JSON list of C-alpha atoms in Angstrom, two decimals:
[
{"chain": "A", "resi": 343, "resn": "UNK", "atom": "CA", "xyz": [150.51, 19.94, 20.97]},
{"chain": "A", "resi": 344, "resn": "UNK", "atom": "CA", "xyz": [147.45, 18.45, 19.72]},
{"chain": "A", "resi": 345, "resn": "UNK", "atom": "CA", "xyz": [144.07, 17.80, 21.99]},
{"chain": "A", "resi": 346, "resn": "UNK", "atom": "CA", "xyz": [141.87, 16.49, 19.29]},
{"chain": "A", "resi": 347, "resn": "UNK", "atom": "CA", "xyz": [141.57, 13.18, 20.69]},
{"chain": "A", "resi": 348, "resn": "UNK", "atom": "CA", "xyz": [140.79, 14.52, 24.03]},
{"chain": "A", "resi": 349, "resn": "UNK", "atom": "CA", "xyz": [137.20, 14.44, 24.58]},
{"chain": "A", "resi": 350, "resn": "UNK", "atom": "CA", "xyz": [135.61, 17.15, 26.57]},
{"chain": "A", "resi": 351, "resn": "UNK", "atom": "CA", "xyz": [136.44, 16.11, 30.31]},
{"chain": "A", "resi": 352, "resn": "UNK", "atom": "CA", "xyz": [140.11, 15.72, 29.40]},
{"chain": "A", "resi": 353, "resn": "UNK", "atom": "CA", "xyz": [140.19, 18.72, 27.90]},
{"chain": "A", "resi": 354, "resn": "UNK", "atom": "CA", "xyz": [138.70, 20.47, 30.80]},
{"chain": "A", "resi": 355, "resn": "UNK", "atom": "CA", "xyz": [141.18, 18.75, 32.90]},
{"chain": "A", "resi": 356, "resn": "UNK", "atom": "CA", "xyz": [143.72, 19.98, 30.66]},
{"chain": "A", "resi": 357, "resn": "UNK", "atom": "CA", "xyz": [142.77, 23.88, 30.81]},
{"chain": "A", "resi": 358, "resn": "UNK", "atom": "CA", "xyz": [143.02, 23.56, 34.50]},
{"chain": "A", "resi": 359, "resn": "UNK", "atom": "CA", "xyz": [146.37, 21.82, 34.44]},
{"chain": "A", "resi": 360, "resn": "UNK", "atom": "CA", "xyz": [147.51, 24.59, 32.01]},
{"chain": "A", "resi": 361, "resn": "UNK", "atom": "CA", "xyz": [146.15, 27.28, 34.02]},
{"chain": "A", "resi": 362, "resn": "UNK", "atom": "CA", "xyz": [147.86, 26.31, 36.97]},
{"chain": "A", "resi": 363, "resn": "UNK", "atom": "CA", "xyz": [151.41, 25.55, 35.37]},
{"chain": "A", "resi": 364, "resn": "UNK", "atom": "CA", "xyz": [150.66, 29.33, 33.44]},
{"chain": "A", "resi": 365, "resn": "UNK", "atom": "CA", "xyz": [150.56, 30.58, 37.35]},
{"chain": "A", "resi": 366, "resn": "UNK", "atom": "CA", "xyz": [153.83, 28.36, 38.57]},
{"chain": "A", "resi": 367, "resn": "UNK", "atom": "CA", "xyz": [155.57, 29.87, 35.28]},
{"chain": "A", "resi": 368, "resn": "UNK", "atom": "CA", "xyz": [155.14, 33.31, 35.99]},
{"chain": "A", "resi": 369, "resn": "UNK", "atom": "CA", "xyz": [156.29, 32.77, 39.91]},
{"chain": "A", "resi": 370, "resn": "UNK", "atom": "CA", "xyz": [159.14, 31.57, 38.13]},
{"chain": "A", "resi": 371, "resn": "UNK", "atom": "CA", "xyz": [159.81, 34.03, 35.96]},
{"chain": "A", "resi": 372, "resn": "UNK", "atom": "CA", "xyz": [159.19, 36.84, 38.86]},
{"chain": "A", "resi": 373, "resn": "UNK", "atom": "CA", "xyz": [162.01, 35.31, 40.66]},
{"chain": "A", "resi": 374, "resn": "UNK", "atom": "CA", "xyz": [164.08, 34.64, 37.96]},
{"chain": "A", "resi": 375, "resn": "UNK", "atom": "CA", "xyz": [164.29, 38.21, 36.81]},
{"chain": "A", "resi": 376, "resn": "UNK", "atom": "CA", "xyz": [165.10, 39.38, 40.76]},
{"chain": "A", "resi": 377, "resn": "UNK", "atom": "CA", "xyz": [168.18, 37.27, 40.25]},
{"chain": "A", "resi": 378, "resn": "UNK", "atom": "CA", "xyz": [169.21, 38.02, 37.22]},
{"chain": "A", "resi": 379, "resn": "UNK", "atom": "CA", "xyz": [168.54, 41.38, 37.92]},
{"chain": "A", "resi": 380, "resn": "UNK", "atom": "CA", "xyz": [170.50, 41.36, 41.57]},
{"chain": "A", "resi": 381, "resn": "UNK", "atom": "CA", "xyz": [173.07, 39.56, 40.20]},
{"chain": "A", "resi": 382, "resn": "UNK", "atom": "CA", "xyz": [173.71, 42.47, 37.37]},
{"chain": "A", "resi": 383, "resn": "UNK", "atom": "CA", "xyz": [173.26, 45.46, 39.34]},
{"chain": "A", "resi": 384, "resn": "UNK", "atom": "CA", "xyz": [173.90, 45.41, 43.00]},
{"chain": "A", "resi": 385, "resn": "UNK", "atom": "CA", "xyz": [177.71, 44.65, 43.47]},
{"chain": "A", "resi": 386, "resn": "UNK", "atom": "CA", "xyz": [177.97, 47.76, 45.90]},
{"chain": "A", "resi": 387, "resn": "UNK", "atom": "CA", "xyz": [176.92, 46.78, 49.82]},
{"chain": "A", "resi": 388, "resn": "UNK", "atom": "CA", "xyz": [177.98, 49.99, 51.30]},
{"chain": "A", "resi": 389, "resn": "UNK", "atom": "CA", "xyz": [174.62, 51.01, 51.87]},
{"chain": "A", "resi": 390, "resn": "UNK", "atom": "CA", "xyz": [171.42, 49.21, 52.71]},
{"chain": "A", "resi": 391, "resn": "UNK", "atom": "CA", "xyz": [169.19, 51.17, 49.67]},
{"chain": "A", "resi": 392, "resn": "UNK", "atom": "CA", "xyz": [169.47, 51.11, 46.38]},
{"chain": "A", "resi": 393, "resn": "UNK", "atom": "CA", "xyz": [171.25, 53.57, 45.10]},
{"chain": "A", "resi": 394, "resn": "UNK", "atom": "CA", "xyz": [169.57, 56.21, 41.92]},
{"chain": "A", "resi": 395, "resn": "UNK", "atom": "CA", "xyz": [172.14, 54.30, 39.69]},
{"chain": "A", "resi": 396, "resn": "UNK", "atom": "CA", "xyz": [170.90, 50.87, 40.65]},
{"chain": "A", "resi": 397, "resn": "UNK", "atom": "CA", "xyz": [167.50, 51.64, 40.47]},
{"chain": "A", "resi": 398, "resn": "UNK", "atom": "CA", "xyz": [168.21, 52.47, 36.63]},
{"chain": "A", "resi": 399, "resn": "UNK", "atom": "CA", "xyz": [169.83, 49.21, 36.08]},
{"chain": "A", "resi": 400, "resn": "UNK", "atom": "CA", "xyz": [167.29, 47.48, 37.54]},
{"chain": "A", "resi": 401, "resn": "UNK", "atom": "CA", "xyz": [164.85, 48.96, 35.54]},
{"chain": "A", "resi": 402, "resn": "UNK", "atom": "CA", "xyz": [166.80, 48.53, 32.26]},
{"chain": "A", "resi": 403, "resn": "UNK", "atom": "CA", "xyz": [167.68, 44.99, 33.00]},
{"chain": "A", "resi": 404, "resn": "UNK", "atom": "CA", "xyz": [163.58, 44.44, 34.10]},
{"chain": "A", "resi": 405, "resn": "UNK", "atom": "CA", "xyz": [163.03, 45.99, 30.43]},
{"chain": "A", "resi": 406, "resn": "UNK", "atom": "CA", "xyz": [165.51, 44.09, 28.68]},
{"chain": "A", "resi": 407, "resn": "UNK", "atom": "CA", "xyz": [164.80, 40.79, 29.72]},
{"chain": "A", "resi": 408, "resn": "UNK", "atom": "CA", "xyz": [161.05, 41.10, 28.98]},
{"chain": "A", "resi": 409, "resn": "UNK", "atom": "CA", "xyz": [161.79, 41.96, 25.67]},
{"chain": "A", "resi": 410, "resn": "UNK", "atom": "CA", "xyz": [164.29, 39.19, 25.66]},
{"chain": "A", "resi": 411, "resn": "UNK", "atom": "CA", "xyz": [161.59, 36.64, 26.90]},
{"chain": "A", "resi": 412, "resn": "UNK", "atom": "CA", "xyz": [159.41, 37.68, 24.04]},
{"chain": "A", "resi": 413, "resn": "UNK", "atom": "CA", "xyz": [161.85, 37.44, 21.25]},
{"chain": "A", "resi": 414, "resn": "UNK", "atom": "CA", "xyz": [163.07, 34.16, 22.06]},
{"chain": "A", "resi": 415, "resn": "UNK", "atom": "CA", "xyz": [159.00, 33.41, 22.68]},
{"chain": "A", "resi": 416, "resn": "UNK", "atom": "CA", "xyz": [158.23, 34.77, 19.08]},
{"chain": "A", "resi": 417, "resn": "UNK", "atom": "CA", "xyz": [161.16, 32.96, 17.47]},
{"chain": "A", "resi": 418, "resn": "UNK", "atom": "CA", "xyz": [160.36, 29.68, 19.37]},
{"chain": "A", "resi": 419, "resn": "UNK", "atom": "CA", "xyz": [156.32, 29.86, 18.18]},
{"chain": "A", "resi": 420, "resn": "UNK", "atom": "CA", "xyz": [157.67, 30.64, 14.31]},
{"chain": "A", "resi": 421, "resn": "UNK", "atom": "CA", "xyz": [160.12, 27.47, 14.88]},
{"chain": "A", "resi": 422, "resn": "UNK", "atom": "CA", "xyz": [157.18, 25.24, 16.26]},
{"chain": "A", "resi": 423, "resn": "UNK", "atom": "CA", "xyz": [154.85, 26.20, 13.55]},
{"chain": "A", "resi": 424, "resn": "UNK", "atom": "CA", "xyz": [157.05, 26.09, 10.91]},
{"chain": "A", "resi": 425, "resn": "UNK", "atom": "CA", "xyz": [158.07, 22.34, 11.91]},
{"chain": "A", "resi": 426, "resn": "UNK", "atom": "CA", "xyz": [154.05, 21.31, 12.80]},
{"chain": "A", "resi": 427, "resn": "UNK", "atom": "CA", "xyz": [153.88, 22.55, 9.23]},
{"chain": "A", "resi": 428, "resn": "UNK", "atom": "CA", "xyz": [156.76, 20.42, 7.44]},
{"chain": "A", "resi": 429, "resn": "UNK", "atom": "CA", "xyz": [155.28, 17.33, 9.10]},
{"chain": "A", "resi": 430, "resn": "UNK", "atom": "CA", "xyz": [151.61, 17.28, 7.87]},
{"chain": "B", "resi": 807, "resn": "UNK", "atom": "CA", "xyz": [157.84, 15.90, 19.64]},
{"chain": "B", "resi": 808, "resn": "UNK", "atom": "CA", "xyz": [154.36, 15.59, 19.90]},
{"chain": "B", "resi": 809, "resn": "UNK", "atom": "CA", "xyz": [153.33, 11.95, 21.50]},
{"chain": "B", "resi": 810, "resn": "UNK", "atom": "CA", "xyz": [149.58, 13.12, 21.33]},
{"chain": "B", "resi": 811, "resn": "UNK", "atom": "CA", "xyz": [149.30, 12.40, 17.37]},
{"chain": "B", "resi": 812, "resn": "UNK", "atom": "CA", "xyz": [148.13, 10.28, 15.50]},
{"chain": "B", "resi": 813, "resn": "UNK", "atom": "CA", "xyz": [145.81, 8.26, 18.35]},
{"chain": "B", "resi": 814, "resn": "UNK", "atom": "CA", "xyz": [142.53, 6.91, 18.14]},
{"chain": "B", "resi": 815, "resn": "UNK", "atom": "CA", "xyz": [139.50, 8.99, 18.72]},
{"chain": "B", "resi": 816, "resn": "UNK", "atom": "CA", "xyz": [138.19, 10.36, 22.00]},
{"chain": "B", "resi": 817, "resn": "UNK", "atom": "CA", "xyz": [136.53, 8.07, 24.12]},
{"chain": "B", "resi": 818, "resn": "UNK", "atom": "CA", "xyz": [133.51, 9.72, 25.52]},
{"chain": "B", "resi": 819, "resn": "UNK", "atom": "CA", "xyz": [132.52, 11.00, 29.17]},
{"chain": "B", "resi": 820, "resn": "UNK", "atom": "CA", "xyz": [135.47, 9.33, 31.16]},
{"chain": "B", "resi": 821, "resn": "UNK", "atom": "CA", "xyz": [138.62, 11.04, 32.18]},
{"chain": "B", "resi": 822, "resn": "UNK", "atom": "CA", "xyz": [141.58, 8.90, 30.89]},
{"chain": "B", "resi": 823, "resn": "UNK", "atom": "CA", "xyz": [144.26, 9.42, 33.20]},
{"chain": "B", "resi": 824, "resn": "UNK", "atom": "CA", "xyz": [146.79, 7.92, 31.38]},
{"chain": "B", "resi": 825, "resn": "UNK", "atom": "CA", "xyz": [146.46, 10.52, 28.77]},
{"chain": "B", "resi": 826, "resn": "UNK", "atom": "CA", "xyz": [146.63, 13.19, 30.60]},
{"chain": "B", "resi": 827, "resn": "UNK", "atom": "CA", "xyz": [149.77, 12.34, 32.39]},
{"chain": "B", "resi": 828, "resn": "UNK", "atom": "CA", "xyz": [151.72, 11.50, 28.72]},
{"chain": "B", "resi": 829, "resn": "UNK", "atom": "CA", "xyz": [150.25, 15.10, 28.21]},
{"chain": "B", "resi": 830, "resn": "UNK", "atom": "CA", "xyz": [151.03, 16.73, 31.45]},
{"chain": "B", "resi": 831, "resn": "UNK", "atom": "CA", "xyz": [154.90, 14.90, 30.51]},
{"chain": "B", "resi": 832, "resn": "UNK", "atom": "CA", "xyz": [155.11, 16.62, 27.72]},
{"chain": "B", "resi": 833, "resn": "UNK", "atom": "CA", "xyz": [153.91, 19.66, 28.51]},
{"chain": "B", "resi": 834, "resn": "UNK", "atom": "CA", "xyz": [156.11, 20.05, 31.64]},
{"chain": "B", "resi": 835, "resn": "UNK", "atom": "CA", "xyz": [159.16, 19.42, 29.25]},
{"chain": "B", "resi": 836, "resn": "UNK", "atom": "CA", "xyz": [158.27, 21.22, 26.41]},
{"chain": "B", "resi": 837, "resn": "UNK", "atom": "CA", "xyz": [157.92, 24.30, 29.32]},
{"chain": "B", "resi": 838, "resn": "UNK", "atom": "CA", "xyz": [161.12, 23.31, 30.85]},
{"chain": "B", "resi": 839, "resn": "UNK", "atom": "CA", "xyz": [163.27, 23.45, 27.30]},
{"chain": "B", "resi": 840, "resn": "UNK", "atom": "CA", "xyz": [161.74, 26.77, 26.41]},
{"chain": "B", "resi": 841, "resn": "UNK", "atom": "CA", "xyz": [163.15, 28.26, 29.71]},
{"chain": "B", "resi": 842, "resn": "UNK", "atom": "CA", "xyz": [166.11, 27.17, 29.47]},
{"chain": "B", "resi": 843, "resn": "UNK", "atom": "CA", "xyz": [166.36, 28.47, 25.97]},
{"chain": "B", "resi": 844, "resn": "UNK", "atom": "CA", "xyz": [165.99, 31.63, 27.65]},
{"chain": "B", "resi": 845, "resn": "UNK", "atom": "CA", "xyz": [168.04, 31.58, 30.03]},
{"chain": "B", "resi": 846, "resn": "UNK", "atom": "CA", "xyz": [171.27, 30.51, 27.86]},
{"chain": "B", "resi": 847, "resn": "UNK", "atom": "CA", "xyz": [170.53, 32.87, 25.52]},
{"chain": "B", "resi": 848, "resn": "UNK", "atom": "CA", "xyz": [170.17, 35.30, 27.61]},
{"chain": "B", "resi": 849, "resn": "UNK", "atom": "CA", "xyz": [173.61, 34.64, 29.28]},
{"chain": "B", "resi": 850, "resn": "UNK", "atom": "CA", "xyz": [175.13, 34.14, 25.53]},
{"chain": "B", "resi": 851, "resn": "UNK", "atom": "CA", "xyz": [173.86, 37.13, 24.06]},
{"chain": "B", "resi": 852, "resn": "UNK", "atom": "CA", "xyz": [173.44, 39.66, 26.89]},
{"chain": "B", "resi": 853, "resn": "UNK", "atom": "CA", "xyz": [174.81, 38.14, 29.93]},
{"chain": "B", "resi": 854, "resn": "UNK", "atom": "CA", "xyz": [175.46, 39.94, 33.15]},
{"chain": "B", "resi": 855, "resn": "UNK", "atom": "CA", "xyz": [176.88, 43.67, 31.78]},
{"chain": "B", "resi": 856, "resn": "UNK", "atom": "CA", "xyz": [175.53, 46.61, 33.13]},
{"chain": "B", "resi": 857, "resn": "UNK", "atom": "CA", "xyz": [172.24, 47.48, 30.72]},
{"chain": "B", "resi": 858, "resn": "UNK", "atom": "CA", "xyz": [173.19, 50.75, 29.05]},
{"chain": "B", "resi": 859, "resn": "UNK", "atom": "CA", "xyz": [169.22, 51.05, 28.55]},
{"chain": "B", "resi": 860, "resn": "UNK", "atom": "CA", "xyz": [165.91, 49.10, 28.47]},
{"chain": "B", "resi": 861, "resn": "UNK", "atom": "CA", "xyz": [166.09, 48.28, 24.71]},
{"chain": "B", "resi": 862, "resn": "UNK", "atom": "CA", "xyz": [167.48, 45.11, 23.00]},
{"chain": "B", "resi": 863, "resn": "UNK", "atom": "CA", "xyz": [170.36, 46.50, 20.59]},
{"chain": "B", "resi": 864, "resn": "UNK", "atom": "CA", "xyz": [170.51, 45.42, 17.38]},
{"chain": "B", "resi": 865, "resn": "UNK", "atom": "CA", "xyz": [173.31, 43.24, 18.01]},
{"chain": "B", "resi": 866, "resn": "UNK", "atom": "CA", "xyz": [171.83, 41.56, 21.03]},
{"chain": "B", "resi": 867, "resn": "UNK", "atom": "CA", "xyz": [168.34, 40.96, 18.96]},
{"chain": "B", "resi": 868, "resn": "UNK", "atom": "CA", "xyz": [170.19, 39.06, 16.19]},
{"chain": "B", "resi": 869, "resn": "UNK", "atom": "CA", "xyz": [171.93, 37.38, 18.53]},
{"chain": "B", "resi": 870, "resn": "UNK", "atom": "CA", "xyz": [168.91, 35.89, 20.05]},
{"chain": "B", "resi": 871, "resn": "UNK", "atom": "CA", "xyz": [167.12, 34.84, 16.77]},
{"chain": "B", "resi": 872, "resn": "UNK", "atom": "CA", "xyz": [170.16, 32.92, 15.91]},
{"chain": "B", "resi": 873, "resn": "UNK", "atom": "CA", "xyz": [170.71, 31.64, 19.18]},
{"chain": "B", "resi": 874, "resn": "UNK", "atom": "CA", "xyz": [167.26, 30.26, 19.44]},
{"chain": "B", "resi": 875, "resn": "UNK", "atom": "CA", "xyz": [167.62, 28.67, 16.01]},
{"chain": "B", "resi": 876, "resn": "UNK", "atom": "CA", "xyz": [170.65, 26.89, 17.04]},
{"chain": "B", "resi": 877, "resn": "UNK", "atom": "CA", "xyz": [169.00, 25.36, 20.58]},
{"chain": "B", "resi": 878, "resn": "UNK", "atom": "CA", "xyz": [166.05, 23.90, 18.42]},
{"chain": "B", "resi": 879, "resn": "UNK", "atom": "CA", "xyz": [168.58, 22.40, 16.14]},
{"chain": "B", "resi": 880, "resn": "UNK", "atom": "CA", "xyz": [170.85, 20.89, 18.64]},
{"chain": "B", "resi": 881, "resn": "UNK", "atom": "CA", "xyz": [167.87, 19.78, 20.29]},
{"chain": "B", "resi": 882, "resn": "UNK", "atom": "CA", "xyz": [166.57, 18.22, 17.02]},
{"chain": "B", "resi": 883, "resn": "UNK", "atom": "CA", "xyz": [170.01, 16.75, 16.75]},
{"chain": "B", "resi": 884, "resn": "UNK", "atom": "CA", "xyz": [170.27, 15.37, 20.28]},
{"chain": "B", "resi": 885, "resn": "UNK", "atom": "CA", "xyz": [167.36, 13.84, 20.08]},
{"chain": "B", "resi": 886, "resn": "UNK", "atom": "CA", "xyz": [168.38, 11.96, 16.77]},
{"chain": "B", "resi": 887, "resn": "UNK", "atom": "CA", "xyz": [171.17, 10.61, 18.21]},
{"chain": "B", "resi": 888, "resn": "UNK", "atom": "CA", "xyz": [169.23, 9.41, 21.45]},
{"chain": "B", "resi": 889, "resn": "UNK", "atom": "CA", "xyz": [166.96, 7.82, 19.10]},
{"chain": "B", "resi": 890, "resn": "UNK", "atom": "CA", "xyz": [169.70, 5.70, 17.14]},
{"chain": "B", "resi": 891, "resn": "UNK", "atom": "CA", "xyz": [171.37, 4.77, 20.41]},
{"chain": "B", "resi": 892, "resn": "UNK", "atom": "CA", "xyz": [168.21, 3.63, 21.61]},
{"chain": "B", "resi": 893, "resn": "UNK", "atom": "CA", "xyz": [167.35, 1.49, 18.33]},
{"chain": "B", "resi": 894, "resn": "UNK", "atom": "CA", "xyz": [170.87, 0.20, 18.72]},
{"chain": "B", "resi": 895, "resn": "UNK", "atom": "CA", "xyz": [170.68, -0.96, 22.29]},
{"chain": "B", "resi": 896, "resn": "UNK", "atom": "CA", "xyz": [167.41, -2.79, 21.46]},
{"chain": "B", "resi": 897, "resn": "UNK", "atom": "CA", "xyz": [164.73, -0.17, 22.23]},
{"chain": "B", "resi": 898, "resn": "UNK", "atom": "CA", "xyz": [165.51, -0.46, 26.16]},
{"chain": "B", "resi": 899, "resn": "UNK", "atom": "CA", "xyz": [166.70, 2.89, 27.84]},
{"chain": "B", "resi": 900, "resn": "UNK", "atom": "CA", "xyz": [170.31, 2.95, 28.34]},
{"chain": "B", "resi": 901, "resn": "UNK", "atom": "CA", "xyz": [172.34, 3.03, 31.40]},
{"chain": "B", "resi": 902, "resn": "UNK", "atom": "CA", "xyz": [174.06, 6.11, 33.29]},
{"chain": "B", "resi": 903, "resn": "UNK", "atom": "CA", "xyz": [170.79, 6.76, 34.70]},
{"chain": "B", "resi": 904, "resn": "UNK", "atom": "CA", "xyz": [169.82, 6.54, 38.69]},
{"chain": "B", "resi": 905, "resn": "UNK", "atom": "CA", "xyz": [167.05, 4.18, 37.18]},
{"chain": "B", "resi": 906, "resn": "UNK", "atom": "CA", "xyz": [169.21, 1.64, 35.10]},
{"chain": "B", "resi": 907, "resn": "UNK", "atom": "CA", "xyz": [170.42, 0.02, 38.34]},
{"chain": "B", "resi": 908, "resn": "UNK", "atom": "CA", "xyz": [166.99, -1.07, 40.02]}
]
């Protein structure tokens, strides 16, 4: 995306339109992974706490889908500038 | 993708509204196809099995590279297609739509 024909009040407008949507994203994310997350580990409701094996999974699957986010993040910058590239 | 190329020079001082929201548009879907990128991918190549650990195996990180490769190209393609059926239909929107009946 391209703000070079935004002069400076629009772009100012824009950083605090970004900021905010960076804040809304990560709420999103947050819940997101709790679902994810729930949805993977806790099948047993035999007790109200989370058992030492959940915890583990939920810790795993926290890790995993971090790294997950970032991979597809990398790949998806390398795809963006790689096509910004081909059509200058 | 981009709509913000290619136009004339910033005016100066004002806030053009109109610009923004074409940006804000975009933005808002560029944000809502990377997500969810991630989220089929994730349910392609890891999906809901119990993580053995915290790690991406090598298997699952190939996976993703190839599955993110293959969403930007069946987006590309997609929007091809809604292109030509667009030119086709006379450059108005087409029905099948809540909006084509008002």
């Amino acid at each position: 995306m391209d703000f070079s024909n935004f002069n400076a009040a629009e772009q100012a407008h824009m950083t605090k339109v970004i900021e905010k949507k960076q804040m809304q994203d990560f709420l999103r994310l947050y819940s997101n992974i709790v679902d994810k997350c729930f949805n993977t580990c806790c099948n047993d409701f035999t007790s109200k706490a989370l058992s030492s094996k959940e915890e583990t999974c939920i810790s795993n699957c926290f890790d995993k889908f971090t790294k997950h986010t970032e991979r597809v993040g990398a790949r998806f910058a390398e795809a963006n500038a790689e096509t910004a590239a081909g059509s200058k | 993708m981009s709509f913000l190329s290619g136009r004339s020079a910033p005016t100066s001082g004002a806030v053009n509204y109109d610009k923004i929201d074409i940006a804000v548009t975009e933005l808002d879907s560029i944000t809502d196809f990377f997500n969810r990128m991630v989220g089929s991918c994730y349910n392609k190549c890891i999906g809901a099995k119990f993580p053995a650990d915290g790690d991406l195996s090598k298997g699952e990180s190939v996976c993703i590279d190839k599955c993110v490769a293959k969403y930007n190209e069946v987006q590309k393609k997609v929007g091809e297609k809604l292109q030509a059926k667009g030119a086709a239909a006379g450059g108005a929107p087409g029905g099948g739509s809540a909006f084509g009946a008002i």
